[in-house]
XYZ file of C-alpha atoms in Angstrom:
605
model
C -9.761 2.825 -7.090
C -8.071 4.571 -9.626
C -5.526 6.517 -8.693
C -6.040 10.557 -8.762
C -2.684 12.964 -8.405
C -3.997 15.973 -6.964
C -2.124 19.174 -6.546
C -2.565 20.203 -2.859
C -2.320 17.052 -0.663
C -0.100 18.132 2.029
C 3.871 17.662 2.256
C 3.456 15.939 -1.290
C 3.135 18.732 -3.333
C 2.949 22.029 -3.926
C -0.228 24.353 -3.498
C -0.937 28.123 -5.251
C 0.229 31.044 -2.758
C -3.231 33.446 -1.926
C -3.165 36.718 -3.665
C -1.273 39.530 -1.258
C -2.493 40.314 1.506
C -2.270 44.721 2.164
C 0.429 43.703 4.673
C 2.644 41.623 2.189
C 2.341 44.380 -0.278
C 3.653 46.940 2.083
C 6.283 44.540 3.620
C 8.824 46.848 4.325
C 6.817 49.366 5.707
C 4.934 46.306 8.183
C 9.103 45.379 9.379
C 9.763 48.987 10.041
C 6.784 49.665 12.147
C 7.508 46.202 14.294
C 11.120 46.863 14.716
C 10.232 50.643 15.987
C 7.551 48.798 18.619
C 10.265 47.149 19.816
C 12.318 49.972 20.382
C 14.453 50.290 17.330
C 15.387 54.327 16.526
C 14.383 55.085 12.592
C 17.772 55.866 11.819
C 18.684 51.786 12.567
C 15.701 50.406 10.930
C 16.570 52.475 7.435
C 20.058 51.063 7.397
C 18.729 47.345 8.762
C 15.963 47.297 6.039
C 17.989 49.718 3.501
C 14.710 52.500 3.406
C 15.536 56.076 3.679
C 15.093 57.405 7.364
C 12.564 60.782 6.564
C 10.281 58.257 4.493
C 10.204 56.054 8.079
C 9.787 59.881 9.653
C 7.114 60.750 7.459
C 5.381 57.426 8.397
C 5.815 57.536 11.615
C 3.911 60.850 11.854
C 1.504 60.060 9.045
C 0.404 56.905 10.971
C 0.879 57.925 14.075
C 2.998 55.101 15.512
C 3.312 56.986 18.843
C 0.460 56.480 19.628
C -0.535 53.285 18.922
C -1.854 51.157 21.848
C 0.219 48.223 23.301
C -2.742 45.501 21.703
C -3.179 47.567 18.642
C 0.627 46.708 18.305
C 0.713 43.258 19.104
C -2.295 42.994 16.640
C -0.337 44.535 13.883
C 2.909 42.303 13.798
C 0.850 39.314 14.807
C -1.574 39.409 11.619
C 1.654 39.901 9.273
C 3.669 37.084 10.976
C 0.523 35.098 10.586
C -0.131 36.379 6.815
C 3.715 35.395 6.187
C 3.379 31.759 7.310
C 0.342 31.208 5.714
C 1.350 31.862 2.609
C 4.324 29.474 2.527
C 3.391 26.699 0.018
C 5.445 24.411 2.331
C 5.063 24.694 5.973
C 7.551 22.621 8.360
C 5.910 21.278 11.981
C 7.263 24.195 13.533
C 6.025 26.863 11.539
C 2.500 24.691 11.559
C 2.876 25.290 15.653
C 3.480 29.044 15.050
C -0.042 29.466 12.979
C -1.385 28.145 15.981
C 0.076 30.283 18.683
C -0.314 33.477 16.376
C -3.635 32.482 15.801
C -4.761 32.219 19.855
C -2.657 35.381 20.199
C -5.211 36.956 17.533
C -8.228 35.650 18.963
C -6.992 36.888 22.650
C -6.535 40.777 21.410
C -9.844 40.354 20.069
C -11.350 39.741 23.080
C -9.209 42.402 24.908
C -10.609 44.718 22.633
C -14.026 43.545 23.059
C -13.624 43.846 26.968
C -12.543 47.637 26.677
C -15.211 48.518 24.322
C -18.014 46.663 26.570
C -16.458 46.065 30.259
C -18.311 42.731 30.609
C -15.738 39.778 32.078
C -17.347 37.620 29.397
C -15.972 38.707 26.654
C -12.525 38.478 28.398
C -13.129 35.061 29.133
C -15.263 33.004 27.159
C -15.324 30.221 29.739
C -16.661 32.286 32.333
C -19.663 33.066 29.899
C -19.794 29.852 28.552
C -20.003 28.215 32.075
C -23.673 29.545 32.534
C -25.092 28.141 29.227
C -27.123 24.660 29.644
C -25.941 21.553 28.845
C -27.641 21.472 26.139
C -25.993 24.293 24.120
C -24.438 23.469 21.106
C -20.639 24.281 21.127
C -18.982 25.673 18.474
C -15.786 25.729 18.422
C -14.428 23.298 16.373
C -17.732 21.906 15.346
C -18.331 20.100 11.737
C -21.748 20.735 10.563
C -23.338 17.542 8.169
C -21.982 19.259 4.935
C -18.710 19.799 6.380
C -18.327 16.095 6.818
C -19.991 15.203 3.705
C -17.401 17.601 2.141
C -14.441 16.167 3.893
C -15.890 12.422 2.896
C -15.499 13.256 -0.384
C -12.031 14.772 -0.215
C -10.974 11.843 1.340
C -12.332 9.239 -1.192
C -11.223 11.634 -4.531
C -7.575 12.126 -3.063
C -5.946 8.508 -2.681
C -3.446 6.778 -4.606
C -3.823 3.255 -5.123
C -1.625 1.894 -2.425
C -3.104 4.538 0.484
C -6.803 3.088 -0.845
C -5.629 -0.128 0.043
C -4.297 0.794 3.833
C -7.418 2.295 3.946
C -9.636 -1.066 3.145
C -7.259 -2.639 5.975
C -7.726 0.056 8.243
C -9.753 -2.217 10.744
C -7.058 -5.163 10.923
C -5.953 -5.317 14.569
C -2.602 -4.714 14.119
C -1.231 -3.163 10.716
C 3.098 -2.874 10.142
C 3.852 -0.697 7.357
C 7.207 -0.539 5.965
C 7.490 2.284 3.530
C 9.754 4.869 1.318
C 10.283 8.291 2.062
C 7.642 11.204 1.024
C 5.062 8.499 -0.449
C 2.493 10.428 1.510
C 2.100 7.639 4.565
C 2.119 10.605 7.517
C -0.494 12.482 5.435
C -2.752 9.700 4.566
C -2.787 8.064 8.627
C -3.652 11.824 9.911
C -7.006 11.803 7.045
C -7.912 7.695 8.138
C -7.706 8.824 11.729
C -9.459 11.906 11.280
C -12.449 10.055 9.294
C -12.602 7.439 12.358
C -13.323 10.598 14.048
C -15.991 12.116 12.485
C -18.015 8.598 11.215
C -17.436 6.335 13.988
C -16.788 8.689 17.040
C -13.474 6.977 17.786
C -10.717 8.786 19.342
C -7.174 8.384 18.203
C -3.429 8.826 19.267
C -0.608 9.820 17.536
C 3.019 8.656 18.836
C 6.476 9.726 17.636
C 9.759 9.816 19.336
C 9.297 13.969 19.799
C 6.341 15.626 20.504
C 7.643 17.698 17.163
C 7.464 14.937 14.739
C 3.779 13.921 16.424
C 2.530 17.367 15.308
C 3.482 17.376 11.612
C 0.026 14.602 12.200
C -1.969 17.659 13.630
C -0.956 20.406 10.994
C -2.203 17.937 8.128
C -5.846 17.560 9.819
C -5.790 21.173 10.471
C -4.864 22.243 6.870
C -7.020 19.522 5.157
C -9.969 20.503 7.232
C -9.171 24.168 6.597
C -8.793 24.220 2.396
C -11.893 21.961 2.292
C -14.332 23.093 4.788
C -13.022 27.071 5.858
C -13.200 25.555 9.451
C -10.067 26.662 11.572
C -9.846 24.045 13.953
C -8.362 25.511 17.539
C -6.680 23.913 20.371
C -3.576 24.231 22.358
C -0.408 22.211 20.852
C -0.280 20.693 24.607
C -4.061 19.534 24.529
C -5.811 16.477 21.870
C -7.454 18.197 18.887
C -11.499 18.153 20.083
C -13.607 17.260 17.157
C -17.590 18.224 17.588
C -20.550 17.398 15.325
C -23.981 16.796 15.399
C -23.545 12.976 16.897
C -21.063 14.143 19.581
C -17.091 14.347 20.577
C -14.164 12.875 19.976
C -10.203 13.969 20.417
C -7.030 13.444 18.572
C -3.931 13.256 20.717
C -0.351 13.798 19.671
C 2.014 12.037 22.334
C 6.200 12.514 21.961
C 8.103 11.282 25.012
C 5.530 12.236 27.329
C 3.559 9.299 25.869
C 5.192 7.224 28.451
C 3.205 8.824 30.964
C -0.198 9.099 29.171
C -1.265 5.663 29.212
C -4.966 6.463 31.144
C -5.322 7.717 27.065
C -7.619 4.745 25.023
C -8.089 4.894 21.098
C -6.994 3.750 18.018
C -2.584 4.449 18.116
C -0.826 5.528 15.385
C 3.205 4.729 15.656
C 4.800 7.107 13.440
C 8.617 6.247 12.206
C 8.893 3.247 15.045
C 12.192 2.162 13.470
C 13.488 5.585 14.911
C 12.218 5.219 18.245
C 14.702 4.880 21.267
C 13.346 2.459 24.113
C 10.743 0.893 21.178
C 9.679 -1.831 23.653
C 8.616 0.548 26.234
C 6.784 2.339 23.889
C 4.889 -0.422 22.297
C 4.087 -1.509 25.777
C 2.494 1.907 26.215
C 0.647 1.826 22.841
C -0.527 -1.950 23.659
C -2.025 -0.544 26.960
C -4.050 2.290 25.188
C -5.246 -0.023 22.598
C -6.293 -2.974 24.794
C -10.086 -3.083 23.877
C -10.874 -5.501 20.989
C -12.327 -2.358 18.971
C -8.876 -0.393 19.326
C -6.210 -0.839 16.365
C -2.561 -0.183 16.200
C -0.930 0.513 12.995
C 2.878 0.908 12.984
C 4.365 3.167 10.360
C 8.268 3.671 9.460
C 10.855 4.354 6.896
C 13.497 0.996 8.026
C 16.722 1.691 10.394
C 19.183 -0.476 11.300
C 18.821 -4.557 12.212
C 19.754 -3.751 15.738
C 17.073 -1.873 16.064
C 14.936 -3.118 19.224
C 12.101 -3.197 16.984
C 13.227 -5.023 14.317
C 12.436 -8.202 15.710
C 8.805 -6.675 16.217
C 9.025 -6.545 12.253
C 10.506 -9.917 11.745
C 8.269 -12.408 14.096
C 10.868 -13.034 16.234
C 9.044 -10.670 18.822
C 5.544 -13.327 18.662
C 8.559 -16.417 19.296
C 9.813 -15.322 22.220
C 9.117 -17.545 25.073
C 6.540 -20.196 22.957
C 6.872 -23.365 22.360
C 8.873 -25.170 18.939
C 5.417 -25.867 17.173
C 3.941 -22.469 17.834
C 6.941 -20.163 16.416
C 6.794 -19.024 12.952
C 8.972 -18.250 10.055
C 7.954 -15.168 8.291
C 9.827 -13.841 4.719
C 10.051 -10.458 5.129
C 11.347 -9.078 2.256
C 10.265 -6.665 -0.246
C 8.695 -8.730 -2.592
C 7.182 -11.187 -0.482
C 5.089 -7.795 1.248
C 4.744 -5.685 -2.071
C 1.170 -6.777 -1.768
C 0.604 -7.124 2.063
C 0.091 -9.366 3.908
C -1.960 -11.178 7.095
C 0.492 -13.286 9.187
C -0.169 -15.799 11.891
C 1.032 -13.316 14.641
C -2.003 -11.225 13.880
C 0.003 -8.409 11.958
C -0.963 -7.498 8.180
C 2.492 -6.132 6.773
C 3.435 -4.652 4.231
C 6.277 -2.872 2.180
C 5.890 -0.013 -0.285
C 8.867 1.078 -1.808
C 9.061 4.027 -3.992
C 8.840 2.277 -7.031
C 5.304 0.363 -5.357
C 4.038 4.110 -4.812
C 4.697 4.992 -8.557
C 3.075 1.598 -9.629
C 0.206 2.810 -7.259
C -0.355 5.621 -9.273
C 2.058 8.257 -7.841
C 3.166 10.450 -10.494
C 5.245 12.773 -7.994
C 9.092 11.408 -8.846
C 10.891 11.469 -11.480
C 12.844 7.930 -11.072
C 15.839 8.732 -13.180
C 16.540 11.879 -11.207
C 16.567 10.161 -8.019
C 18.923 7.331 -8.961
C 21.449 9.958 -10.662
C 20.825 12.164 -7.179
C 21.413 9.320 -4.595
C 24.291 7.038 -3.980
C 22.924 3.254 -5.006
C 23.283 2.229 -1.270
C 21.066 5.753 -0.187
C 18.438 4.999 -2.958
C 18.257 1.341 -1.348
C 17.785 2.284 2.278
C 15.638 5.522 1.326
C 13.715 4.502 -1.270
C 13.882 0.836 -1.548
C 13.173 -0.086 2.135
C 16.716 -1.573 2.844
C 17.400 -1.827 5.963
C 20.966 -0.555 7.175
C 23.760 -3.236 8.691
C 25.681 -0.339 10.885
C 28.225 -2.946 11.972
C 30.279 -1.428 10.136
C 28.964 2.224 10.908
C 31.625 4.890 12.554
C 27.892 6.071 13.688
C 26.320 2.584 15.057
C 22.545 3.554 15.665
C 23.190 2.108 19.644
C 25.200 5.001 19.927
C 22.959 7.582 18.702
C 20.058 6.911 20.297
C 20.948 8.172 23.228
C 21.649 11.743 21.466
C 18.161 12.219 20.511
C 15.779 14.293 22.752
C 12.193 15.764 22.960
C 13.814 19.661 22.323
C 10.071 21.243 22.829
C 9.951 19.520 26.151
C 14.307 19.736 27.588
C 15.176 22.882 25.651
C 13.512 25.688 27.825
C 16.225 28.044 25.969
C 14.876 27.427 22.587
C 11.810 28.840 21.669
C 11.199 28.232 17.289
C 8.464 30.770 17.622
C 10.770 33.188 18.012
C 12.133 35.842 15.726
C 15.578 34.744 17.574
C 14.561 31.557 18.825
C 17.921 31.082 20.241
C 18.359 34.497 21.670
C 21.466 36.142 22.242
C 23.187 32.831 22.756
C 26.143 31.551 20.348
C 25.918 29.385 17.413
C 27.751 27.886 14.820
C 26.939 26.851 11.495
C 28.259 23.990 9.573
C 27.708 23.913 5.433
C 28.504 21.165 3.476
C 27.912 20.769 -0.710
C 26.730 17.875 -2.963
C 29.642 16.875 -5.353
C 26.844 16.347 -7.646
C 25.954 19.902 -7.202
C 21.892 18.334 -6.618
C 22.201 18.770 -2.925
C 23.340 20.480 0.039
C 22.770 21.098 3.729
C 23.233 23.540 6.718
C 23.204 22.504 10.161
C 23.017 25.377 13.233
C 24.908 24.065 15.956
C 24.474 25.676 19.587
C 27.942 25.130 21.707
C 28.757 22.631 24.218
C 28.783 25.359 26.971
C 29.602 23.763 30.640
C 27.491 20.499 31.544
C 25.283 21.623 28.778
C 25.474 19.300 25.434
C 25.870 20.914 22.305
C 22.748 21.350 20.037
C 21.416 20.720 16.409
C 18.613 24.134 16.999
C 18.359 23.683 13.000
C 18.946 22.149 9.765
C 17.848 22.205 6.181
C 18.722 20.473 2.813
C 18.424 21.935 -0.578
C 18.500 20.459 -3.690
C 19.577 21.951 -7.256
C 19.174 25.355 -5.184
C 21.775 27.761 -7.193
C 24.790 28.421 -4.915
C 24.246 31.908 -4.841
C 20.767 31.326 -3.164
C 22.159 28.476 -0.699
C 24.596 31.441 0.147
C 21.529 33.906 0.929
C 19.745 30.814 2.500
C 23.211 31.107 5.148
C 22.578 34.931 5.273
C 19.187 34.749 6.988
C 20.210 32.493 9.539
C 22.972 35.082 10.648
C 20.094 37.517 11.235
C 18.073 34.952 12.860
C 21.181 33.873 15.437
C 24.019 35.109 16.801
C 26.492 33.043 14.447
C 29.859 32.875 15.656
C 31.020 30.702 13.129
C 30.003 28.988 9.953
C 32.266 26.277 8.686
C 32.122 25.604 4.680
C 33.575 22.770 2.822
C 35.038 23.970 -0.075
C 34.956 21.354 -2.275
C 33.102 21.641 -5.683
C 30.141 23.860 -5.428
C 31.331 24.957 -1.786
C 33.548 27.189 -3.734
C 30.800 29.656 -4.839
C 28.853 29.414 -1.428
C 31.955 30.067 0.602
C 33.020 33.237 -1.340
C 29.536 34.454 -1.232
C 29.237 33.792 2.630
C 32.070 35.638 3.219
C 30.948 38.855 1.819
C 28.601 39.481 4.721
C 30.603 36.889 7.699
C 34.491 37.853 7.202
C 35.186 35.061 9.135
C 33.618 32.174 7.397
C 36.202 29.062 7.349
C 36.761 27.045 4.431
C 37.655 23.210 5.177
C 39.697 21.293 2.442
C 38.743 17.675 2.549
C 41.683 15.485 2.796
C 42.070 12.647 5.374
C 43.679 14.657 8.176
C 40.740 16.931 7.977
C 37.971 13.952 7.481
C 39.585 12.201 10.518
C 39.426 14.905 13.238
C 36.141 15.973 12.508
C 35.092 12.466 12.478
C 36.809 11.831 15.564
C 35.539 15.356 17.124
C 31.610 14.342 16.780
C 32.677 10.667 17.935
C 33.969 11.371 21.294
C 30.876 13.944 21.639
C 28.419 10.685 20.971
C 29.645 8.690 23.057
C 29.935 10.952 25.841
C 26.847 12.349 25.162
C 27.817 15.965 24.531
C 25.933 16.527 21.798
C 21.761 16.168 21.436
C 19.164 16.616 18.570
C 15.641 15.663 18.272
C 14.296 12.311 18.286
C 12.487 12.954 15.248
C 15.144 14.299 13.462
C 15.462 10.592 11.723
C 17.709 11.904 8.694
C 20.257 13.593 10.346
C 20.395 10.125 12.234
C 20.373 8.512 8.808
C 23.202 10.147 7.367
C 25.579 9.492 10.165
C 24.755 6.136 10.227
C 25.926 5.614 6.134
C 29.755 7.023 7.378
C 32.092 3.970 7.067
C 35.402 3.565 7.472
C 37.629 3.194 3.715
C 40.866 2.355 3.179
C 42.343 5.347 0.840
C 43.070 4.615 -2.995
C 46.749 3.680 -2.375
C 45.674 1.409 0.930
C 48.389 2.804 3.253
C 45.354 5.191 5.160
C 42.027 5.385 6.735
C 39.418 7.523 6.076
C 35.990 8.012 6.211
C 32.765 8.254 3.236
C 29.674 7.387 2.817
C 28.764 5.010 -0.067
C 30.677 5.306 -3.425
C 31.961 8.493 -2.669
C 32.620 11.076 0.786
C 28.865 12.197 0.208
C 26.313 9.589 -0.398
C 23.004 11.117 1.599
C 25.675 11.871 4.479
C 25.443 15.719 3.344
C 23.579 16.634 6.992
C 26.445 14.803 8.610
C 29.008 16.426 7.468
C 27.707 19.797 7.785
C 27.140 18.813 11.252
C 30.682 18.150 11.794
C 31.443 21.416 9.897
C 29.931 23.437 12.449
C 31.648 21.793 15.685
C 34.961 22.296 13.793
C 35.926 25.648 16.654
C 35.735 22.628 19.048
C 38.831 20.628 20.174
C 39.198 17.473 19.782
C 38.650 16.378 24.121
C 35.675 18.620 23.795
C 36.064 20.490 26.908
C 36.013 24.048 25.714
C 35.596 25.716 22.257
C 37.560 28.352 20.769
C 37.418 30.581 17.593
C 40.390 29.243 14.858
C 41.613 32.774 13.252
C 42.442 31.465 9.915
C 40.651 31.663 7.015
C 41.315 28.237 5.566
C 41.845 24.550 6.935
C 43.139 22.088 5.372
């Protein structure tokens, strides 16, 4: 199949914003009107937004704010949350989980209004009406008329690259082990081959990742394909499967984090998203096994590669099929990238394969610029990234055995954290860590919620940027203040740090800037290494690249050999940027960990 690059295929690339919306176009006034629902005075929304107060008078009156309803309220700041997000041309899992809620929140002040204009319970509650209709009705919700799906068929078939054609003509091998490259397009494919099983064969599938987070990044694809190429919204809680109705019946898509551990009366195909990331892996693929026991089911494992120790890398290897059979049955399998490039059916029953980034742009993927990447990542980040390489953390500081542990599912343990929040965090104190690319092509921030009593500290957030101007990494910084209640946001200074730092302390006076030298290196190394092993400190499971990039810190000796310190590859950075950010933010925390406290100086070194 020749290979077609097409402009709007999920997390791969970009798409064209929608014109703007009446809401978007009178922003500020839309902020102003929210903040005063929720009980702001005028005079401190003009200063907060920077309007004059007697225009915010005039509109007050003009529109007659007062008066407003409670649901005509929640209707207004709903639709322009719900406007903002959908216009992002990239959304992230959790913003794809706020359409959704926004979007049941609409549908629900609909019907309130409905029931006050009529006073019949069915309009309140659907089910109740529903409930008397025969069996025979046709439901709607969610349903896929025949030129929906001969719509979507066609999407599907027009919008492959070469290698995802090919997972698709294996897509009925028993058990399929993929091995791939970063932001090839694997997660966005699986959720469009599971989907089709769907709507031609009737099959129901499961999607499992090590938080329920990561599994949903499978249901906002579906939801957005089905959307741009049909104009079907399909609905559905975030804690339900995704129902799927046409003409020849239903089927459900279900989206399993920890909790899959519990859920194995499910049965379908299973999808095993980033595997090589999962803590417990055997338990897990026990679990999948179970739901996939029927000859018809499949199970298709996908990953980006993590360390050898890995419990699954034996699963990857063979060495998994030898255990316990005799000498003559075992098997020898080469593994390696070359040997897969093509895939591969082995005697275990597994077709493998590995698809590198450089397979992808063979395939036909035109969406990397090769040169670019080599000049942005340390050789040793490009090969475990890119190039499939798996890590040897023997000779981590950050040994993936140890990390493990850290990871959590946050939507399920954090009741404090809510990312559909304006201030998901609340009131509650944060820190924020900020570390720069030497290179000056990348950068990351890291919010940090303190260790506070028998309560772990908290990665709540994190971002990367690349060849982002430092003055707009610095404004990046200034919306998270307004988003938490930052107590203190640690900067390394070094190169392009410089311009962030001054910047950032223009509107947070007591930003700290951290000089890099090997006394500084080795106590916030040591700091985030006692937290890990006591396990003080948590993040999500499927946070795999802040996992990553603690993993590539090593131990060095220094240029003139008489000290140790710490970098990751050729130089302190590497792809270790989230790391040390990370460690940036803990830096008001003492070295035991038992209590933080606020440094007063401006400048560490």
């Amino acid at each position: 199949m020749q290979a077609m690059a097409v402009r709007n295929i999920g997390r791969m690339t970009e798409t064209t914003p929608s014109p703007l919306t009446d809401a978007h176009a009178h922003e500020p006034r839309v902020m102003a009107r929210a903040l005063y629902f929720m009980g702001w005075r005028i005079p401190q929304i003009a200063e907060h937004l920077g309007l004059n107060k007697f225009t915010l008078y005039d509109a007050r009156k003009s529109e007659g704010w007062d008066d407003w309803g409670v649901i005509r309220q929640i209707e207004d700041t709903t639709r322009y949350r719900y406007h903002q997000l959908l216009m992002k041309p990239k959304k992230s899992n959790a913003e794809f989980k706020e359409l959704d809620q926004l979007l049941r929140a609409l549908a629900q002040t609909t019907r309130i209004k409905r029931y006050q204009e009529t006073g019949l319970e069915g309009d309140l509650n659907p089910k109740r009406r529903n409930a008397g209709e025969p069996k025979g009705g046709s439901p709607k919700r969610n349903f896929l008329a025949p030129e929906h799906l001969e719509t979507l068929r066609e999407s599907f078939r027009d919008e492959l690259f070469d290698y995802q054609a090919a997972w698709y003509q294996q897509h009925d091998q028993r058990i399929r082990n993929l091995l791939k490259s970063r932001q090839i397009g694997a997660t966005w494919y699986f959720a469009r081959e599971a989907f089709m099983r769907a709507i031609d064969d009737g099959d129901p599938s499961i999607f499992m990742s090590a938080s329920k987070a990561q599994a949903q990044v499978f249901r906002g694809y579906i939801i957005q394909w089905v959307r741009e190429a049909t104009g079907v919204e399909l609905a559905g809680g975030l804690d339900s499967p995704l129902a799927i109705r046409t003409d020849a019946g239903q089927t459900e898509l279900m989206f399993l984090g920890t909790n899959a551990r519990t859920a194995q009366s499910y049965h379908g195909h299973v999808y095993m998203d980033e595997y090589f990331w999962i803590p417990g892996f055997e338990t897990f693929n026990k679990v999948a096994s179970g739901m996939a026991m029927h000859k018809r089911w499949t199970k298709t494992y996908i990953s980006t590669p993590s360390a050898v120790t890995h419990e699954a890398y034996p699963f990857w290897t063979g060495e998994h099929f030898n255990q316990g059979r005799a000498e003559r049955e075992r098997i020898t399998l080469d593994v390696s990238n070359k040997a897969l490039a093509g895939g591969r059916l082995d005697p275990d029953g597994q077709w493998r394969q590995v698809v590198t980034i450089e397979d992808a742009i063979a395939g036909g993927c035109d969406l990397f610029n090769l040169d670019e990447l080599r000049r942005e990542y340390s050789p040793e980040a490009y090969a475990q990234l890119l190039m499939c390489q798996f890590i040897d953390d023997e000779s981590s500081v950050f040994p993936l055995s140890i990390l493990q542990p850290c990871g959590v599912d946050s939507w399920d343990e954090w009741e404090d954290f809510n990312r559909l929040m304006v201030r998901p965090f609340g009131d509650r104190p944060v820190w924020i860590g900020y570390d720069p690319s030497p290179s000056q092509d990348a950068s990351s921030v890291v919010v940090v919620a303190p260790k506070q009593g028998d309560r772990p500290a908290r990665v709540l957030e994190k971002a990367s940027w690349r060849k982002l101007p430092y003055h707009a990494q610095a404004e990046q910084i200034h919306k998270l203040t307004k988003k938490y209640n930052v107590q203190h946001i640690g900067i390394d200074k070094t190169g392009s740090g410089e311009g962030v730092f001054q910047m950032v302390r223009q509107f947070f006076p007591r930003a700290q800037a951290l000089h890099y030298g090997i006394e500084v290196k080795n106590r916030l190394v040591q700091r985030l290494l006692g937290l890990v092993h006591r396990h003080e400190i948590q993040w999500d499971s499927g946070d795999t690249d802040l996992a990553a990039a603690l993993m590539a810190i090593r131990r060095a000796a220094t240029a003139s050999g008489s000290n140790i310190t710490y970098q990751a590859g050729r130089d302190r950075s590497g792809h270790a940027d989230l790391a040390w950010a990370l460690m940036n933010a803990l830096e008001p925390m003492p070295l035991d960990g038992r209590e933080s406290r606020q440094r007063s100086t401006m400048e560490i070194s």
